[in-house]
Coordinates of C-alpha atoms in Angstrom, one line a residue:
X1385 CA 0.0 0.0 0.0
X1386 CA 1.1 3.3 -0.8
X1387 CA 2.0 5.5 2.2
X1388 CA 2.1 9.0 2.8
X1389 CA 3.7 11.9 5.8
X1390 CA 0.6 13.6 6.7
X1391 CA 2.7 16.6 7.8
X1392 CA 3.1 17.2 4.2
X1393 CA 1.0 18.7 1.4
X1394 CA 0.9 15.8 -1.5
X1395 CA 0.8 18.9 -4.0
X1396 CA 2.1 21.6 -3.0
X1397 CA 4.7 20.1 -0.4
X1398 CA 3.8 22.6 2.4
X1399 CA 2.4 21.3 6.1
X1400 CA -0.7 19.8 6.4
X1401 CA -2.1 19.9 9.6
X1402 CA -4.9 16.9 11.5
X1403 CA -8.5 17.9 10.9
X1404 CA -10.8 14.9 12.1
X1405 CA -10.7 11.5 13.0
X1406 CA -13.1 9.6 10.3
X1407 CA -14.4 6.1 9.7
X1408 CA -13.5 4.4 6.8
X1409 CA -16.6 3.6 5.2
X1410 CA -18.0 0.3 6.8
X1411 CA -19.2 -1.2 3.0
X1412 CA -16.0 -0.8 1.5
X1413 CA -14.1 -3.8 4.4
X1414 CA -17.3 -5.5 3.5
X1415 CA -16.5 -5.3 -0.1
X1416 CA -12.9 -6.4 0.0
X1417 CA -13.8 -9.2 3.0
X1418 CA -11.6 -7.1 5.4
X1419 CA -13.4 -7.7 9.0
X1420 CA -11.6 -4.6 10.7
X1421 CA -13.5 -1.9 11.5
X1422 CA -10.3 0.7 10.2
X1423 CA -10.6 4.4 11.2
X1424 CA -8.7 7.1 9.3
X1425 CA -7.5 10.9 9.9
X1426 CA -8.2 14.0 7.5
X1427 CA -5.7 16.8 7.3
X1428 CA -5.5 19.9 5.0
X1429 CA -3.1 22.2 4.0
X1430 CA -3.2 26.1 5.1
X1431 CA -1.6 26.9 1.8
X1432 CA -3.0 25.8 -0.9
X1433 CA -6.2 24.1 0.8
X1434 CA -5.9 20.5 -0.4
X1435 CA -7.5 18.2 2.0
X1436 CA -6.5 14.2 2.3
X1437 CA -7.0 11.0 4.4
X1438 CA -4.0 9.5 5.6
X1439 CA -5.3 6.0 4.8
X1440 CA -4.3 5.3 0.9
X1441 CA -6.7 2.5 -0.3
X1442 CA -4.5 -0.7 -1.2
X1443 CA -4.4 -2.2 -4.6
X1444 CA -6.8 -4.7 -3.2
X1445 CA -9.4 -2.4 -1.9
X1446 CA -9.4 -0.3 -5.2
X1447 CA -9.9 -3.6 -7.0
X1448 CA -13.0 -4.4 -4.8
X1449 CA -14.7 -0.8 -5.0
X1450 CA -14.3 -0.2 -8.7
X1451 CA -14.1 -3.3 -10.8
X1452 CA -17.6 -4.5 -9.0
X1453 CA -18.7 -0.9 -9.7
X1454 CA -22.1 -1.3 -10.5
X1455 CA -22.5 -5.2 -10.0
X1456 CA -24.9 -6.7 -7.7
X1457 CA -22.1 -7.6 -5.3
X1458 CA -21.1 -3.8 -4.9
X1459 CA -25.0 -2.5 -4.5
X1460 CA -25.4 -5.1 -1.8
X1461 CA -22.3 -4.0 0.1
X1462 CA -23.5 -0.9 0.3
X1463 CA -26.7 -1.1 0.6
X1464 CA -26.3 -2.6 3.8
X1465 CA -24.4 0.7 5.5
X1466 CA -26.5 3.2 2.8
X1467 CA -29.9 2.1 2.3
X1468 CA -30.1 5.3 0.6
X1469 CA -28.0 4.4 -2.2
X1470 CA -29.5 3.0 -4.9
X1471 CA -29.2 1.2 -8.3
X1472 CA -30.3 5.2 -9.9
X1473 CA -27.2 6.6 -8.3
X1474 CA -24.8 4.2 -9.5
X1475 CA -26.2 4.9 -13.5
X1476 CA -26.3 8.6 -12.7
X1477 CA -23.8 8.8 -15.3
X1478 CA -25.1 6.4 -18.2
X1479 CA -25.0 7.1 -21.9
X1480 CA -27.5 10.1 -22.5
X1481 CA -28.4 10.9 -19.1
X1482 CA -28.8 14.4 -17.6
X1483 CA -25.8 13.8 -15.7
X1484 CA -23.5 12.9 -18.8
X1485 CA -24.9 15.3 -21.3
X1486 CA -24.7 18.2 -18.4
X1487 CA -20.4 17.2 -17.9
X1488 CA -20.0 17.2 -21.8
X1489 CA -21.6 20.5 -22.0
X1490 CA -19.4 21.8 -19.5
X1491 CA -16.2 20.5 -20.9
X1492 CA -17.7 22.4 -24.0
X1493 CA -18.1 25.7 -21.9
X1494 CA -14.4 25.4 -20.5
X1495 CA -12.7 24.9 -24.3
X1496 CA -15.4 27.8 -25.7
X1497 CA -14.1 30.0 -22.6
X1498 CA -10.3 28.9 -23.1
X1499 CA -10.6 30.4 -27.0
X1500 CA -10.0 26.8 -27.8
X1501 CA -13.9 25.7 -29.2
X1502 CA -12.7 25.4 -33.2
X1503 CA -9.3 23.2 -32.2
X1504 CA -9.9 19.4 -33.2
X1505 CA -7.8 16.6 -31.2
X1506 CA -6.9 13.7 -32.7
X1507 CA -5.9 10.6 -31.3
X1508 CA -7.6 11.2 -27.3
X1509 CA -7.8 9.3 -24.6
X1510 CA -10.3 9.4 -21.7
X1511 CA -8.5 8.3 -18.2
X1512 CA -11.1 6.9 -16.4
X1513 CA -13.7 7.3 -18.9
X1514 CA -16.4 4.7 -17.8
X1515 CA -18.1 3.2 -21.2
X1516 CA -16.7 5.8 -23.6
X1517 CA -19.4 8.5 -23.2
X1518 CA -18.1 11.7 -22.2
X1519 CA -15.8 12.4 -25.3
X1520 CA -16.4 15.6 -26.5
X1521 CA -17.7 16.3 -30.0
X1522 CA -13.6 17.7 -31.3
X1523 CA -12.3 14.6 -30.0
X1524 CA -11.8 13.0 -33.2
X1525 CA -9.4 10.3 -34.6
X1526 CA -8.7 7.5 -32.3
X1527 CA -9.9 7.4 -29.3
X1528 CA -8.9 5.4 -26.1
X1529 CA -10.7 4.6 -22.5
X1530 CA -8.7 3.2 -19.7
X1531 CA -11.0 2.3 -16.8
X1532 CA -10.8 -0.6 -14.3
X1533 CA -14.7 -1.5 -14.7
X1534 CA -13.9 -3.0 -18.2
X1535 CA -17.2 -2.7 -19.2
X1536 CA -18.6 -2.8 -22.8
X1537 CA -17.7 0.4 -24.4
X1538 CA -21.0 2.3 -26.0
X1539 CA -19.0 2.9 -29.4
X1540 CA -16.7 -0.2 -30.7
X1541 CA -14.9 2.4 -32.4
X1542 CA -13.6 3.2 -29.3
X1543 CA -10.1 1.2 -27.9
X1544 CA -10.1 -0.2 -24.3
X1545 CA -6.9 -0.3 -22.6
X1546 CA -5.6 -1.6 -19.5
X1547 CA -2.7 0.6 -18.8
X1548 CA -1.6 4.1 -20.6
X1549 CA 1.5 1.9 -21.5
X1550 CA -0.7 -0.2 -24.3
X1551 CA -1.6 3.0 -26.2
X1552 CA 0.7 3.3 -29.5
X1553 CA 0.9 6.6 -30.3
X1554 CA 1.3 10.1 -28.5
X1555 CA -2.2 11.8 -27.9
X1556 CA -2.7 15.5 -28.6
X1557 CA -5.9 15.0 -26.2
X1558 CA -6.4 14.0 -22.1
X1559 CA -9.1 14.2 -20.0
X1560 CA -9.3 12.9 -16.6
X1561 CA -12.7 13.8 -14.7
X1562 CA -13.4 13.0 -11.8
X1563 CA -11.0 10.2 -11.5
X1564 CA -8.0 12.0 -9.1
X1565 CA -10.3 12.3 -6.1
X1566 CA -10.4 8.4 -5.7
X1567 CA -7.0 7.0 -6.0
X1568 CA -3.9 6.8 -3.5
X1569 CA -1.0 8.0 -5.4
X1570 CA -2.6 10.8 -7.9
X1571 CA 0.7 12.5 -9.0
X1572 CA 1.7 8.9 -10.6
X1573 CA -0.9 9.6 -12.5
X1574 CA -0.2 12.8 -13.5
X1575 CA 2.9 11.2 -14.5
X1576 CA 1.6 8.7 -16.8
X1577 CA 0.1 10.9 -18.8
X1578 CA 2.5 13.5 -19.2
X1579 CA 4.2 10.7 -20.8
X1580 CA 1.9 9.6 -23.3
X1581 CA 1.0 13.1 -24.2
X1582 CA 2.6 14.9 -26.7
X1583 CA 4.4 18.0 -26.9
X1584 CA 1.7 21.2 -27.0
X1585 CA -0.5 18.3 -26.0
X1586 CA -4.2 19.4 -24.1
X1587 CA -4.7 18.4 -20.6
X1588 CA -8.3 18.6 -18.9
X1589 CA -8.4 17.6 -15.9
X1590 CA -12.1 17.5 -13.3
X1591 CA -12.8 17.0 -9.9
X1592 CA -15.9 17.2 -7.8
X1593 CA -15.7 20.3 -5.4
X1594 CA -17.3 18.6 -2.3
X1595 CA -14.7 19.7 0.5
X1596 CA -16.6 19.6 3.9
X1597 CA -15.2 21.3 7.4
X1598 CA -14.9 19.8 10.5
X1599 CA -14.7 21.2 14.2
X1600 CA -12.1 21.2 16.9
X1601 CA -14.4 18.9 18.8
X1602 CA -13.7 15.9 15.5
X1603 CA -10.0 16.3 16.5
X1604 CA -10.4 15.2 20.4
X1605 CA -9.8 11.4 21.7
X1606 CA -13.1 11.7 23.1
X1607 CA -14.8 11.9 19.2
X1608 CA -12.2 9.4 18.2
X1609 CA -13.7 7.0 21.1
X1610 CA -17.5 8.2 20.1
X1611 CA -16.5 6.7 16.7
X1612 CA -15.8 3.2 17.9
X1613 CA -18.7 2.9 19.6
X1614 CA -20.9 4.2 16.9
X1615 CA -19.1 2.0 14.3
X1616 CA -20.3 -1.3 16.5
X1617 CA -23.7 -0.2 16.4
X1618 CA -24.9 -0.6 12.5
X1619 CA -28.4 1.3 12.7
X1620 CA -27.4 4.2 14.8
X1621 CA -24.3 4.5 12.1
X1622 CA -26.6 4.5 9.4
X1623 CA -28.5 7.1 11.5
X1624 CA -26.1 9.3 11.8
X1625 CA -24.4 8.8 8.6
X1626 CA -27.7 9.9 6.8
X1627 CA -27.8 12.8 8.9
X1628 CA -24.3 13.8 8.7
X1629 CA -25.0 14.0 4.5
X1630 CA -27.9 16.0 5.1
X1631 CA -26.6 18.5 7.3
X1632 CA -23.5 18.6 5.0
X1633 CA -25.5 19.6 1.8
X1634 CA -27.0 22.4 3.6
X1635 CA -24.4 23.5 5.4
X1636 CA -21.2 22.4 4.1
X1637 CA -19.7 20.9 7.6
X1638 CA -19.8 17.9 9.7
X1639 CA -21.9 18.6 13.0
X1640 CA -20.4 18.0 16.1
X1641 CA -22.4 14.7 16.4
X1642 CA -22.4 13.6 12.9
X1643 CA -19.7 11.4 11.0
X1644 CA -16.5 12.0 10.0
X1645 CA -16.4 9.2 6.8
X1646 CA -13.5 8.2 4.3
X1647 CA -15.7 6.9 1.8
X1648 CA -14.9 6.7 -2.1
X1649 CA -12.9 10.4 -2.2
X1650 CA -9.9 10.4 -0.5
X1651 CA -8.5 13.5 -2.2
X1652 CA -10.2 17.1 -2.0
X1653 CA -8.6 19.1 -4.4
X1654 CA -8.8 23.0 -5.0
X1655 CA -7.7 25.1 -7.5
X1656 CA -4.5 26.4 -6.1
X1657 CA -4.0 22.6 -5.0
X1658 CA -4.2 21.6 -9.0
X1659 CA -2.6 24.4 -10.3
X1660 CA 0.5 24.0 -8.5
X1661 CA 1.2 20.4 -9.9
X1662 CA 0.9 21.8 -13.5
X1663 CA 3.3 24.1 -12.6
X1664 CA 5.4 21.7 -11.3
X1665 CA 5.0 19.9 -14.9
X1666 CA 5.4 23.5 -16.6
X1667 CA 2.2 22.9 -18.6
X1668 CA 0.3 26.7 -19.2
X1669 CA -2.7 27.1 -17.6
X1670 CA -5.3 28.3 -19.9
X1671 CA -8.6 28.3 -17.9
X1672 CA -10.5 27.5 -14.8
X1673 CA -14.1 27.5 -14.6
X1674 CA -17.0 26.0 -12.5
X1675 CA -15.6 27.0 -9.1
X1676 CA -18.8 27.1 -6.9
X1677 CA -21.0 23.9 -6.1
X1678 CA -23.2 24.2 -8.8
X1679 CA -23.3 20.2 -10.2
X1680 CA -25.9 17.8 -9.0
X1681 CA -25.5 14.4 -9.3
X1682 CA -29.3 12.9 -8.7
X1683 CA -30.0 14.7 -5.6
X1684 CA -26.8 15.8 -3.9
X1685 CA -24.9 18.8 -4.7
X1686 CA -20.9 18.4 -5.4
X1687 CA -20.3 21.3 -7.0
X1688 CA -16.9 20.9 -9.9
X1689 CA -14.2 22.5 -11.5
X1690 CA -12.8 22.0 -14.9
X1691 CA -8.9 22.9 -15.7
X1692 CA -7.8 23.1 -19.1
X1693 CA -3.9 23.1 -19.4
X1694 CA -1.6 22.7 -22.4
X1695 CA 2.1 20.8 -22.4
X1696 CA 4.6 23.5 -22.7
X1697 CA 6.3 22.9 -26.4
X1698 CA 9.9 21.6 -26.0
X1699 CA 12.4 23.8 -27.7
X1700 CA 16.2 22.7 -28.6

């Protein structure tokens, strides 16, 4: 399992300070036959405002969450810890839903604001993409999808691959959405596709705004001991899990009662948080958009922002 220092900022490198003590979500031991009840820690840094839990999912646990996405096993997992979630939420994102059409409209509204809306990509490939459906209408050529569910694609046009190693070619086009806020070691990621994108290459890159704050009272022993006891009992954690997501819509914080949960995001990123690993990469910025919380996936407000960024051209 990849580890981290809490102390430090994984993008930015400056100190990250303890927030909360959280549970990691009961459904997701239950899904990868673990029978610890695990607890986790949140921290965030002061400078550029990225947020993190120190417990990085092993290669095991990832395999469990996302290649039974979906699949009756996964539903019934969590079902059992969420009654609220439901078969609708996992397809939130199928071919031609509201959901889907509304993230390929805003991709469309970040290249139109970047000056970019004419420019055609060829040869694209979609980390994370799911079945192939949120490729925008300039992303022509061959086109790839590399996603652990290894479902059927919706166009068989489109090339599956297991690892960005496989793909042939350099791409002129990348888009990762909302794929960084779920794994352990992001910037490897970043990596990879630096690698397999070519020079004055396009970069988009999306993640779910959906940062919540805590109080000093989540940072005591006596809240860490609260949690054990609460995690023993299932229906008064599923109690006050349901309210904790409630109160968090509305309010944007944990209350002082509610759960503290490490669920499927592990990463909260903001915009100075992403910005200063392009830098790092010396890619160009070229726009921002979609700050505030203003996406909605079924009922439950996430809010996003899309980053479009182009590989700096190398010169000799």
């Amino acid at each position: 399992m990849w580890t981290v220092d809490s102390n430090i900022c994984l993008t930015c490198g400056g100190a990250a300070s303890f927030r909360a003590h959280a549970i990691i979500a009961p459904w997701i031991s239950r899904l990868s036959g673990s029978s610890i009840e695990r607890k986790s820690k949140l921290f965030a840094c002061s400078a550029c405002g990225f947020a993190f839990f120190d417990h990085r999912f092993s290669d095991s646990e990832m395999s469990a969450i996302y290649e039974s996405y979906r699949k009756e096993k996964y539903l019934l997992a969590r079902n059992y810890f969420e009654p609220w979630y439901s078969q609708n939420e996992a397809n939130a994102y199928a071919e031609g839903s509201k959901a889907t059409e509304g993230r390929k409209r805003f991709l469309d509204a970040v290249f139109y604001d970047a000056g970019e809306a004419d420019r055609v990509f060829h040869d694209c490939l979609d980390y994370g993409g799911d079945l192939g459906q949120f490729f925008p209408a300039n992303a022509q050529g061959r086109r790839f999808v590399l996603d652990p569910s290894n479902a059927t694609l919706v166009d068989p046009a489109i090339e599956s691959v297991n690892s960005i190693n496989e793909i042939p070619i350099k791409l002129s086009f990348i888009m990762n959405c909302n794929v960084l806020e779920h794994v352990p070691n992001f910037l490897a990621i970043f990596a990879e596709m630096d690698s397999a994108l070519k020079s004055d290459g396009f970069l988009y890159v999306e993640v779910p705004q959906d940062h919540f704050k805590t109080s000093r009272f989540h940072r005591s022993n006596l809240y860490s001991s609260y949690l054990d006891y609460v995690v023993r009992h299932r229906l008064l954690l599923v109690l006050l899990d349901f309210t904790s997501g409630v109160l968090r819509q509305f309010f944007g914080r944990i209350p002082f009662f509610g759960i503290v949960k490490q669920s499927e995001h592990i990463n909260y990123f903001s915009l100075d948080s992403i910005t200063s690993i392009l830098a790092k990469m010396e890619y160009e910025v070229l726009h921002t958009s979609g700050i505030e919380r203003d996406l909605k996936q079924r009922k439950i407000k996430i809010g996003r922002m899309g980053i479009l960024a182009r590989k700096k051209e190398v010169s000799f």
